[in-house]
C-alpha positions as a Python dict, from the first residue, in 0.01 Angstrom:
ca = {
    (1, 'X'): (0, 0, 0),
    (2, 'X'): (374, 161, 71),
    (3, 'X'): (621, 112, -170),
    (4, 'X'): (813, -211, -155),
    (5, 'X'): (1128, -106, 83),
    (6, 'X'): (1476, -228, -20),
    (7, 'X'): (1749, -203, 211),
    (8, 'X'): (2122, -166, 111),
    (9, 'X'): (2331, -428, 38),
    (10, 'X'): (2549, -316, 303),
    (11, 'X'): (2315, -273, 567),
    (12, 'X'): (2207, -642, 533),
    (13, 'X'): (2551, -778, 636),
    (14, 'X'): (2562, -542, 903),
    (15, 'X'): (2254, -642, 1070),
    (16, 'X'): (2369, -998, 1077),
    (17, 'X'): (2724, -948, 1209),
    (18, 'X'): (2596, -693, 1464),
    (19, 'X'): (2277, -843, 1544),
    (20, 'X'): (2303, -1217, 1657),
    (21, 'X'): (2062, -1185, 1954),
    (22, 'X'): (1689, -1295, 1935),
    (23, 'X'): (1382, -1100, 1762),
    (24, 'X'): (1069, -1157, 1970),
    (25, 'X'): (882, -1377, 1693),
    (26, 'X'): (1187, -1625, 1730),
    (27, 'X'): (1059, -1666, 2099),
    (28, 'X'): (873, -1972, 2196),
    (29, 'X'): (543, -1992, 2267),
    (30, 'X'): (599, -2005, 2661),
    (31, 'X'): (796, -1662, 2621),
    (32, 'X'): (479, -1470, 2489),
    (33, 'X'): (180, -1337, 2638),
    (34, 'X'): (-153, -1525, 2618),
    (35, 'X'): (-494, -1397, 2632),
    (36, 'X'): (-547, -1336, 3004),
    (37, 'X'): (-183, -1138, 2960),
    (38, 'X'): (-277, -929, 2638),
    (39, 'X'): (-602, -821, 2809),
    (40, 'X'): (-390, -738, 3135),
    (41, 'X'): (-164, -564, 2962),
    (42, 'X'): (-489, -353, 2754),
    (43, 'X'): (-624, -323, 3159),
    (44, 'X'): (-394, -233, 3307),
    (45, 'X'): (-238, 43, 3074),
    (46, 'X'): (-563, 195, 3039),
    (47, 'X'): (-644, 191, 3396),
    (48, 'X'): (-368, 384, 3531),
    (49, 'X'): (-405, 656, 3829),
    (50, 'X'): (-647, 908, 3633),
    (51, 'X'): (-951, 667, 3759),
    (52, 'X'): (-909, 730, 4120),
    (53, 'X'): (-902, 1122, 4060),
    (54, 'X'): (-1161, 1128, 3756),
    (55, 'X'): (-1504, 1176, 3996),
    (56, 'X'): (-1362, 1464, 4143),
    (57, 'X'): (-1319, 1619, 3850),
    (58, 'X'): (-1596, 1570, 3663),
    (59, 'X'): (-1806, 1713, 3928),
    (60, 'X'): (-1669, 2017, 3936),
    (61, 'X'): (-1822, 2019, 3555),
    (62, 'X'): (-2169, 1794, 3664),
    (63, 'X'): (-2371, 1528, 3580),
    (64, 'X'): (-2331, 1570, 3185),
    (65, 'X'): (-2008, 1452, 3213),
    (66, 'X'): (-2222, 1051, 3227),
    (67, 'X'): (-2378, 1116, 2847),
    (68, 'X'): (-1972, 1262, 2782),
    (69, 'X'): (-1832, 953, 2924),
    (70, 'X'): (-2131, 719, 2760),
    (71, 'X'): (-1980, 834, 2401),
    (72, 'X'): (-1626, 839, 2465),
    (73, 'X'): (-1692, 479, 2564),
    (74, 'X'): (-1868, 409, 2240),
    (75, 'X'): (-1583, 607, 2015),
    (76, 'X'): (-1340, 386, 2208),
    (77, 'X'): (-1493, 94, 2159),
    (78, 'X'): (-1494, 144, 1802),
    (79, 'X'): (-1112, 234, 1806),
    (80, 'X'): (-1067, -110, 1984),
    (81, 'X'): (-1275, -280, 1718),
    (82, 'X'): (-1078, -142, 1473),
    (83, 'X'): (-737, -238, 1603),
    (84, 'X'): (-914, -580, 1604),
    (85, 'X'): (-964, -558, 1292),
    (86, 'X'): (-617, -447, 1116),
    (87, 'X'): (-426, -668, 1447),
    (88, 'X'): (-568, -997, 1219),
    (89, 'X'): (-482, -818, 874),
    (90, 'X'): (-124, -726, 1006),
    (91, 'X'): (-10, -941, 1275),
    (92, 'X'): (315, -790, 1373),
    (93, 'X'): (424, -579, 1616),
    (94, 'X'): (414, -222, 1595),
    (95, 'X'): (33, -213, 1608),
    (96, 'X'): (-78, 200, 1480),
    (97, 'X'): (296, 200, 1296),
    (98, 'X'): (267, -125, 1101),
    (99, 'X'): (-91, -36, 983),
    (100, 'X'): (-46, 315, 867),
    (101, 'X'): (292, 211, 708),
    (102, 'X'): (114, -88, 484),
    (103, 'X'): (-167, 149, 424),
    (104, 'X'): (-15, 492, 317),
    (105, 'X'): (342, 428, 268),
    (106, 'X'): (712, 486, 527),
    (107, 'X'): (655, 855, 592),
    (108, 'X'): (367, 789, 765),
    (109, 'X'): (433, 502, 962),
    (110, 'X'): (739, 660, 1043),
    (111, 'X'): (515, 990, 1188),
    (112, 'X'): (255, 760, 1416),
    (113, 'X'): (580, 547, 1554),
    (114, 'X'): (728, 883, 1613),
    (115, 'X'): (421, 1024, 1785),
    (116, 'X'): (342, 715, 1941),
    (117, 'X'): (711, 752, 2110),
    (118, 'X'): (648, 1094, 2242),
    (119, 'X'): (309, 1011, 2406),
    (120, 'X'): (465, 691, 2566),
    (121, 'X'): (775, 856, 2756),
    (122, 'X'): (604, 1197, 2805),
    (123, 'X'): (225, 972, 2921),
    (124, 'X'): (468, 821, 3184),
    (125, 'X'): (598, 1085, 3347),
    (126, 'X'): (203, 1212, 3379),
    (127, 'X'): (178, 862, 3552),
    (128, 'X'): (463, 912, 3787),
    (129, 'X'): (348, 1207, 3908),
    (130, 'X'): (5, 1088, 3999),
    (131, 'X'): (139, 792, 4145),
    (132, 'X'): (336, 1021, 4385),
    (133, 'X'): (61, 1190, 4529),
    (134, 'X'): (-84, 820, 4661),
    (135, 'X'): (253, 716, 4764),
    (136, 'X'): (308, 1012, 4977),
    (137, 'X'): (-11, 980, 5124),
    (138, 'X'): (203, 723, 5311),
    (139, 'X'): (566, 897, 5307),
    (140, 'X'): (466, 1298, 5338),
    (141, 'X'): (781, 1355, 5168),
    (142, 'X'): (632, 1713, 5001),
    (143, 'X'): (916, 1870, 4923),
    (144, 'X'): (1025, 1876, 4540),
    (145, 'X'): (1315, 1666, 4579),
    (146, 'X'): (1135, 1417, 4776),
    (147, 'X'): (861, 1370, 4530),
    (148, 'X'): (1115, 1390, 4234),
    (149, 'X'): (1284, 1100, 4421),
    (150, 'X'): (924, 928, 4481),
    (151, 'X'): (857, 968, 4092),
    (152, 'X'): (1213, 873, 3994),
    (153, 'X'): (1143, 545, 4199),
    (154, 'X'): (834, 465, 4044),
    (155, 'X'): (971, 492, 3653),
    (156, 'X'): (1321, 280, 3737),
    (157, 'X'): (1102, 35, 3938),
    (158, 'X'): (940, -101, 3573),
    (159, 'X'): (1262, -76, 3394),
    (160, 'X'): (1423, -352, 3590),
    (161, 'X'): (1096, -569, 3544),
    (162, 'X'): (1113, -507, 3182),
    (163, 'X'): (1462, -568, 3149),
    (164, 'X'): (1398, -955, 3287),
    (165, 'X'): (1201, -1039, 3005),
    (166, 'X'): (850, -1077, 2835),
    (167, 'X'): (722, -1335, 3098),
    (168, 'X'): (790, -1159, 3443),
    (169, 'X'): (599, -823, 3254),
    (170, 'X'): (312, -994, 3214),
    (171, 'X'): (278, -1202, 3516),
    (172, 'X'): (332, -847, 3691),
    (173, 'X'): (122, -697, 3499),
    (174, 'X'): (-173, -965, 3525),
    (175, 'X'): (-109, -936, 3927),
    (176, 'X'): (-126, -560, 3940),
    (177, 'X'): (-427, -559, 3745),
    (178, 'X'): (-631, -756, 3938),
    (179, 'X'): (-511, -639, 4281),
    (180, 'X'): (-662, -258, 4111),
    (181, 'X'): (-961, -412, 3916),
    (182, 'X'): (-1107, -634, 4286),
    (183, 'X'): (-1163, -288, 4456),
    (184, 'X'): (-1246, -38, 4177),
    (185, 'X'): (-1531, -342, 4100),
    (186, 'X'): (-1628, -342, 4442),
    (187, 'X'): (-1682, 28, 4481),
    (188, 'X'): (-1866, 31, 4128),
    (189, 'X'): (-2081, -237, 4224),
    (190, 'X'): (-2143, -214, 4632),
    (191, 'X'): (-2165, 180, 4574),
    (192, 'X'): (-2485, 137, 4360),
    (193, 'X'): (-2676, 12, 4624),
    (194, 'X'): (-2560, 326, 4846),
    (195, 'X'): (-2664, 609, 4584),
    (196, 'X'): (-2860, 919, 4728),
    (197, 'X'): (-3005, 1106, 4466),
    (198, 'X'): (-2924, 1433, 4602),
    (199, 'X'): (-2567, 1386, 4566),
    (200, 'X'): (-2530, 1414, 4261),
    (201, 'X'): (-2581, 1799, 4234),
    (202, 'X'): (-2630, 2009, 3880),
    (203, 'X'): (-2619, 1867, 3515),
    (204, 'X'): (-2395, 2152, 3423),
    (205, 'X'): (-2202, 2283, 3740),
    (206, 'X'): (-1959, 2481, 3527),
    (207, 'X'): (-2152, 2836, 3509),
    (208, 'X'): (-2094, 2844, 3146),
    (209, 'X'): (-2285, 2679, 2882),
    (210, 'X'): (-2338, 2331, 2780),
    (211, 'X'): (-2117, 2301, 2515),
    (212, 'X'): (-1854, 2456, 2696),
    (213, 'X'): (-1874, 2180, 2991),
    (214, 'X'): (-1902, 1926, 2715),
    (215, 'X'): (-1572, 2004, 2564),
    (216, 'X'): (-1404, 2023, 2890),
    (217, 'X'): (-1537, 1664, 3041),
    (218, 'X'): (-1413, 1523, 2702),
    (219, 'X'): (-1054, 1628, 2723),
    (220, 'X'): (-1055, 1443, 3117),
    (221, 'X'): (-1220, 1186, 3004),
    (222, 'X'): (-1046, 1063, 2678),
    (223, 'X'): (-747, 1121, 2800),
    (224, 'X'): (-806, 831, 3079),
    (225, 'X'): (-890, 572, 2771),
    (226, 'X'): (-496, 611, 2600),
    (227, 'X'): (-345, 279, 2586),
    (228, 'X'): (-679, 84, 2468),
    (229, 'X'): (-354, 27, 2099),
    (230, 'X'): (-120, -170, 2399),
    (231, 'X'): (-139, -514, 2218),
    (232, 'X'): (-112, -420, 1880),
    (233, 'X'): (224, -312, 1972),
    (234, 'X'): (326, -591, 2100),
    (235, 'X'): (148, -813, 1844),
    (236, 'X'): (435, -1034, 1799),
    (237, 'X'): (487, -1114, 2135),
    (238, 'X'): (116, -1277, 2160),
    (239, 'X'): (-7, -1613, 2096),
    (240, 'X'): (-202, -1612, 1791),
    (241, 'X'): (-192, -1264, 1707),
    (242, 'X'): (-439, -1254, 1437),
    (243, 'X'): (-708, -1388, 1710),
    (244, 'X'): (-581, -1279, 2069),
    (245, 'X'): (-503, -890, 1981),
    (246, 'X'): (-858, -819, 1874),
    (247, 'X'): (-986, -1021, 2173),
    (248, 'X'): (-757, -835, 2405),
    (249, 'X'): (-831, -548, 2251),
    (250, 'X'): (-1204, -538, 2299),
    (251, 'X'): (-1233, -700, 2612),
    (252, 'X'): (-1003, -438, 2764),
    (253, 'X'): (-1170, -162, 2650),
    (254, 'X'): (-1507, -261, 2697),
    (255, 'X'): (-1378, -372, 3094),
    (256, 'X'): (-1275, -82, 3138),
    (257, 'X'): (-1536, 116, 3008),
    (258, 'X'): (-1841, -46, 3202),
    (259, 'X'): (-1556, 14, 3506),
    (260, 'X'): (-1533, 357, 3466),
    (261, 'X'): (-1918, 432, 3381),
    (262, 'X'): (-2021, 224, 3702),
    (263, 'X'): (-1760, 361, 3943),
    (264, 'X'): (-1810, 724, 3828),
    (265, 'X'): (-2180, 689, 3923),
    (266, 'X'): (-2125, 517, 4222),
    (267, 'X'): (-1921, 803, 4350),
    (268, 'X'): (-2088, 1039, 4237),
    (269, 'X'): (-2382, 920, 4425),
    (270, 'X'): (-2211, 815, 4765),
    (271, 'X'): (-2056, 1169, 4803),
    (272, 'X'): (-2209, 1466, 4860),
    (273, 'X'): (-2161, 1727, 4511),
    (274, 'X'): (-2010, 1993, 4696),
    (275, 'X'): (-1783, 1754, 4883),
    (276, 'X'): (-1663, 1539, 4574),
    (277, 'X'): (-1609, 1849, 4403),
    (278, 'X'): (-1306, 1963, 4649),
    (279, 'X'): (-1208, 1601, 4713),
    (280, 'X'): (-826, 1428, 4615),
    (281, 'X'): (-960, 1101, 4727),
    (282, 'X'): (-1280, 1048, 4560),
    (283, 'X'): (-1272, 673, 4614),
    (284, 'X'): (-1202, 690, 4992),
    (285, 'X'): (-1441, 915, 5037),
    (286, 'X'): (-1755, 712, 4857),
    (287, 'X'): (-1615, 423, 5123),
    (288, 'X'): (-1568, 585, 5413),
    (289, 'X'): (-1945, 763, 5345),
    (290, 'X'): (-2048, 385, 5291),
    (291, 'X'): (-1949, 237, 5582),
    (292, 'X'): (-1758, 514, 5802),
    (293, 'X'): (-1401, 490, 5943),
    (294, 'X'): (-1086, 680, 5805),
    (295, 'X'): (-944, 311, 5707),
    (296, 'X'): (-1082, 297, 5336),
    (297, 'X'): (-860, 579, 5238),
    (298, 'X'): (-529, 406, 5353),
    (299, 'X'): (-672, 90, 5116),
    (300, 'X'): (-770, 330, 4837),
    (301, 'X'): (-425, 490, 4836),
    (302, 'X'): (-281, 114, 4812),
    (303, 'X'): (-497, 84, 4537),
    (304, 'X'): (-335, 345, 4355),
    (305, 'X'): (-1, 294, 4400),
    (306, 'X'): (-62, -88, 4310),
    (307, 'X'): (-240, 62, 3945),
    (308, 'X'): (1, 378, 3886),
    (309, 'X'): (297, 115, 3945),
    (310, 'X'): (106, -168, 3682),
    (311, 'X'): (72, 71, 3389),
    (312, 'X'): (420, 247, 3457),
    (313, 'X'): (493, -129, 3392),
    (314, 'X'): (316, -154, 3094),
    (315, 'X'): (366, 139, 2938),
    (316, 'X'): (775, 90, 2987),
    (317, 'X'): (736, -178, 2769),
    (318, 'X'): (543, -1, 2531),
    (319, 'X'): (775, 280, 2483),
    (320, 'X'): (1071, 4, 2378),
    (321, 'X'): (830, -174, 2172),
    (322, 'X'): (719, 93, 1890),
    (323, 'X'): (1074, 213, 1773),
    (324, 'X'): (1220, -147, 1785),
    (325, 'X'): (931, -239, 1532),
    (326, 'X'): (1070, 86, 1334),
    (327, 'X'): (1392, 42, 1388),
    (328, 'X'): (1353, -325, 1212),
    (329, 'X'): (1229, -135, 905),
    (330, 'X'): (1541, 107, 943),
    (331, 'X'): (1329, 418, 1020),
    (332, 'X'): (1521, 397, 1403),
    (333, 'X'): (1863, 370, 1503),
    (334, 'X'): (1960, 48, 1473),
    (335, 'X'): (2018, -3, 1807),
    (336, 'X'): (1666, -7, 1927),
    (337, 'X'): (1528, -266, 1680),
    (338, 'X'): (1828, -537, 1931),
    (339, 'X'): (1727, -793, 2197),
    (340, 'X'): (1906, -891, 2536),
    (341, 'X'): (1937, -1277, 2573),
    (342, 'X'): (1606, -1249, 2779),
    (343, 'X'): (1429, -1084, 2449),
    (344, 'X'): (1450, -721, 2604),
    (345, 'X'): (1445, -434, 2443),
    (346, 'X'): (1746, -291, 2646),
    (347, 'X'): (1832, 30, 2434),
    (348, 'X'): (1458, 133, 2416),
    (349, 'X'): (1398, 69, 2748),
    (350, 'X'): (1662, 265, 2884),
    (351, 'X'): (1623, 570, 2639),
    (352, 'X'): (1278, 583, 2738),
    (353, 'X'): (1338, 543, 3107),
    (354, 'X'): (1575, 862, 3071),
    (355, 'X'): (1346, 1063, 2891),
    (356, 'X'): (1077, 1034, 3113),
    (357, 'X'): (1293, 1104, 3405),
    (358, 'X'): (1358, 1418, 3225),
    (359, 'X'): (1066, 1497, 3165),
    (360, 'X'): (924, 1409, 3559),
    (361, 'X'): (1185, 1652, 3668),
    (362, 'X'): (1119, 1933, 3472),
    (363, 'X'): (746, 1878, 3552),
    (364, 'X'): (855, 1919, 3915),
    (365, 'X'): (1035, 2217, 3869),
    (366, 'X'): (784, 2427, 3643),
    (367, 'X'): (448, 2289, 3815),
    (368, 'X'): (241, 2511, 3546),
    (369, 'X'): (348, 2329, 3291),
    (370, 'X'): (192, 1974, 3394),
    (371, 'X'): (-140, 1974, 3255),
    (372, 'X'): (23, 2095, 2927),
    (373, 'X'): (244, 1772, 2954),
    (374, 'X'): (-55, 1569, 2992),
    (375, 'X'): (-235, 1735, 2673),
    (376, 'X'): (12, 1696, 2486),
    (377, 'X'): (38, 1354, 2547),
    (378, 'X'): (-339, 1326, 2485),
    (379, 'X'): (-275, 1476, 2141),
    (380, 'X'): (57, 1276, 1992),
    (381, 'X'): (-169, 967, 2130),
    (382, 'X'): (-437, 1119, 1862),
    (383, 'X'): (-220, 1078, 1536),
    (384, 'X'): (-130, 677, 1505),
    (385, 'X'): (-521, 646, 1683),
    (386, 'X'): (-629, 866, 1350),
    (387, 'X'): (-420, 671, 1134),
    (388, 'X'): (-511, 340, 1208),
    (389, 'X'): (-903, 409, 1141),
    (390, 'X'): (-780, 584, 819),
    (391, 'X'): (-647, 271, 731),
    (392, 'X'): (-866, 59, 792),
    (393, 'X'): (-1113, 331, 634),
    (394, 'X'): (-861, 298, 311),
    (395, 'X'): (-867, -84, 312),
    (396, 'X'): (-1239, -81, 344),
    (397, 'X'): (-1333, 157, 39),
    (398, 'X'): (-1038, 11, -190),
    (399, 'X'): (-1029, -367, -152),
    (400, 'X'): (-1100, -618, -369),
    (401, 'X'): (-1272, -877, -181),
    (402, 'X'): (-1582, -963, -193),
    (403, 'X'): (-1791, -896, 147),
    (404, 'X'): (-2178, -860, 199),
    (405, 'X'): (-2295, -481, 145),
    (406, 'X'): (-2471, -556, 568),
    (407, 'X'): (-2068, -635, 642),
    (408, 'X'): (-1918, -322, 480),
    (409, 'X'): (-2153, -112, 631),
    (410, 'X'): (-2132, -189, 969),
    (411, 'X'): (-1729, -199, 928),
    (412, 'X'): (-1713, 142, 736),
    (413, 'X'): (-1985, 286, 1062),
    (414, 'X'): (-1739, 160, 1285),
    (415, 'X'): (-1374, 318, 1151),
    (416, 'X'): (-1582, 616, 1101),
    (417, 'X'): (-1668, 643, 1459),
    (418, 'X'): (-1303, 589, 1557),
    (419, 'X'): (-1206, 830, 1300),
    (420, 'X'): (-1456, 1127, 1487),
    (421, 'X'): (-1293, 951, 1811),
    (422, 'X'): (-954, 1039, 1695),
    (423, 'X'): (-1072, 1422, 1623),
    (424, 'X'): (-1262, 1468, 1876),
    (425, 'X'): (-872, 1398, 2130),
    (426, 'X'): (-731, 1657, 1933),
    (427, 'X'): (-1051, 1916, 1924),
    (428, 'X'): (-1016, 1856, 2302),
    (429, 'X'): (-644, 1895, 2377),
    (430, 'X'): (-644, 2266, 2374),
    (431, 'X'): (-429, 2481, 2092),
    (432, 'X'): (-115, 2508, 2300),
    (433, 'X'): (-111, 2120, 2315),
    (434, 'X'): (-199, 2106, 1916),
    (435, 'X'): (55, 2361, 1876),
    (436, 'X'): (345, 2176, 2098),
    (437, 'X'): (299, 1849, 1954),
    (438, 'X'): (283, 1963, 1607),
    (439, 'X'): (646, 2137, 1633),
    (440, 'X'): (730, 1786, 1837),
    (441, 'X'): (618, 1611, 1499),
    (442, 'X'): (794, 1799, 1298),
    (443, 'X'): (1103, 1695, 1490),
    (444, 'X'): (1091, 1382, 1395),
    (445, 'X'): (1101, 1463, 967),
    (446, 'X'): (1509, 1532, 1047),
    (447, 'X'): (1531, 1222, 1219),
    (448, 'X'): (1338, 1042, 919),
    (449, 'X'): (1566, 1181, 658),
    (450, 'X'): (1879, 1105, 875),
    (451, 'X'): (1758, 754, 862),
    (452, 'X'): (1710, 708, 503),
    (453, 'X'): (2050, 907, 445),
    (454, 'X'): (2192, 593, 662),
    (455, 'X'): (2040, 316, 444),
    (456, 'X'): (2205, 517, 137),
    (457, 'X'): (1857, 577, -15),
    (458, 'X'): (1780, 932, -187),
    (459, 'X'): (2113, 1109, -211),
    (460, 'X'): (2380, 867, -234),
    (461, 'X'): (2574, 942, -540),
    (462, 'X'): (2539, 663, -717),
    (463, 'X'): (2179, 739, -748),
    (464, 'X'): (2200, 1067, -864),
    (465, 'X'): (1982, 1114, -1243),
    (466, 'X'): (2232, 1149, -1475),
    (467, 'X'): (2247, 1529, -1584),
    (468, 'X'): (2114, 1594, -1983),
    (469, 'X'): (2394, 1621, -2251),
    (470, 'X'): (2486, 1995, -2360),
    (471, 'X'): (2423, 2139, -2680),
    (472, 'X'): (2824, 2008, -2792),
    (473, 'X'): (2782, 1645, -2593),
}
């Protein structure tokens, strides 16, 4: 457990003279998000645009990409029953940050909120991007300007829903989710009775060897499963956190998981291997194979835009939501920990908003550099994910209650297996990703000592030891 934290005397009368405005536990119950909300919101930031261009790419690599994707499913799984787990121990928001922080202590709740941060503004611009391909599949605006404008669009778009308040984010993210999930679940289902057998081309199309191909599908694949942690975040903002974040939790993942597995298969059996392997609109293409016409691909691309718009929603919130839950503990400006009449975030929201912008440009201008973005993203995602199973790993092998030896086991398999899950995101990010968001992380230790110097803890003179007496004192 961390050491007790004491905060100034002085910083307690600032933050109530400078903080009058609602915390998001003071909100009632008809300002938070129930369960058909927290799942949305687990949905629909997992499912973002990566689905609709995952076939493609995994059949450029072949049909052992489906055991790949069968235990990245499993590991995730396991992550998600973990976060059930520690969302009843710790029901407050902050979600990987609150549990490593109660398990090992500030530092390290300070490094997953910090990492946590960077994946959420740098994930989104990833989104934006991929959303921009679908919406100009519409527009034909191809020019860099018109596509940074496109992008730009699609990460303000979500601010100004998350700046109304808790309620309108999840009724629009509850929408977009099902107006994605109805036709991804018609494709995964419809498609199966439409499989050729052979479509579905090589188990290892890569040329190289197995192990090879099975390192690459991994890094696609678990990259599409970041955001499964999207209600633990947010944990105070949910109706009966201790029950509705594992719930949410679970259910998401495992939704999404039996989506992906089924959809994948569909397509890869609806489209020829050769074809799918050159194709940027894997899902239009399974359609239009199943029942001919060019009109599929104009509903697919709706599709998209509808799901790339839903977890740029989601994930806008999300990137408020961690440093206002650090920022309560005084490891963030102060500033981000406030709430807007309508219980917004505002100076999260809008600091992430600009990042990512930032970030979306630059991505624009140095197109080589995009895929690094995304790995990196995959890889700050890694830390709070490895974290959180090493907490609940810790609470496991050093608590005092009492629990059946059948209990322990299966809980201590299952942190274990999201503890390989979190290792197995970083073995697959790729050492210039490791390497990036390990200098990113080390960022943030200035930033953690700037905040203690603010709360007057370590250094303040009046704590200074007092130095021994000389040989005349």
């Amino acid at each position: 457990m961390g050491r007790p934290h004491t905060v100034p005397r002085h910083a307690k009368s600032r933050t109530r003279t400078e903080d009058p405005r609602p915390r998001a536990d003071d909100l009632g119950a008809a300002g938070k998000l129930g369960l058909p909300q927290s799942t949305a919101l687990v949905v629909g930031n997992i499912v973002g645009t990566g689905i609709f261009l995952l076939p493609a790419s995994l059949a450029a690599i072949g049909t052992i990409s489906f055991p790949v994707m069968a235990g990245t499913t499993l590991g995730a799984i396991a992550l998600a029953l973990v976060f059930g787990k520690l969302g009843a121990r710790i029901p407050s928001s902050g979600g990987p940050y609150a549990y490593a922080r109660n398990a090992f202590g500030e530092f390290m709740g300070f490094w997953s909120a910090w990492s946590f941060w960077l994946t959420a503004w740098g994930g989104n611009a990833g989104i934006a991007v991929a959303w921009v391909g679908y919406v100009n599949h519409f527009l034909h605006w191809d020019g860099t300007a018109g596509k940074a404008a496109v992008g730009l669009a699609g990460v303000w778009i979500p601010v100004l829903i998350n700046l109304t308040g808790v309620r309108n984010i999840g009724l629009f993210q509850t929408v977009t989710t099902v107006l994605k999930f109805v036709p991804l679940i018609f494709v995964a289902i419809v498609g199966l009775f439409f499989v050729r057998s052979e479509n579905f081309g090589p188990f290892n199309a890569t040329g190289g060897s197995a192990w090879s191909a099975v390192a690459l599908a991994l890094g696609l694949i678990l990259f599409i499963y970041s955001g499964m942690e999207s209600v633990t975040i947010v944990a105070e903002r949910v109706r009966d956190p201790a029950k509705n974040v594992g719930r949410a939790s679970v259910s998401g993942v495992l939704a999404c998981g039996i989506l992906y597995v089924l959809a994948t298969v569909a397509v890869f059996g609806t489209v020829p291997h050769g074809e799918l392997a050159r194709s940027t609109a894997p899902f239009a293409d399974s359609l239009n194979n199943m029942f001919g016409g060019t009109w599929t691909g104009h509903a697919m691309a709706v599709c998209a835009i509808i799901s790339g718009i839903g977890a740029l929603n989601g994930w806008t919130m999300l990137v408020a939501e961690m440093p206002m839950a650090a920022a309560r503990d005084g490891l963030f400006p102060a500033a981000f920990g406030r709430l807007s009449r309508r219980g917004a975030p505002v100076t999260g929201i809008l600091v992430g908003a600009v990042l990512t912008s930032l970030m979306l440009v630059f991505a624009y201008l140095s197109e080589n550099t995009f895929n690094t973005i995304l790995l990196f993203a995959s890889f700050t995602t890694a830390i709070p994910y490895f974290f959180s199973a090493a907490a609940q790993l810790f609470w496991l092998v050093t608590g005092g209650r009492a629990v059946s030896r059948a209990r322990l086991a299966r809980d201590l398999t299952v942190a274990v297996a999201a503890l390989l899950f979190s290792f197995a995101i970083v073995y697959a990010s790729g050492e210039q990703a490791v390497m990036l968001g390990v200098l990113a992380m080390l960022v943030g230790v200035p930033v953690y000592i700037w905040a203690k110097a603010r709360r007057g803890e370590y250094g303040s003179r009046d704590q200074r030891p007092a130095l021994p007496a000389g040989p005349g004192g």
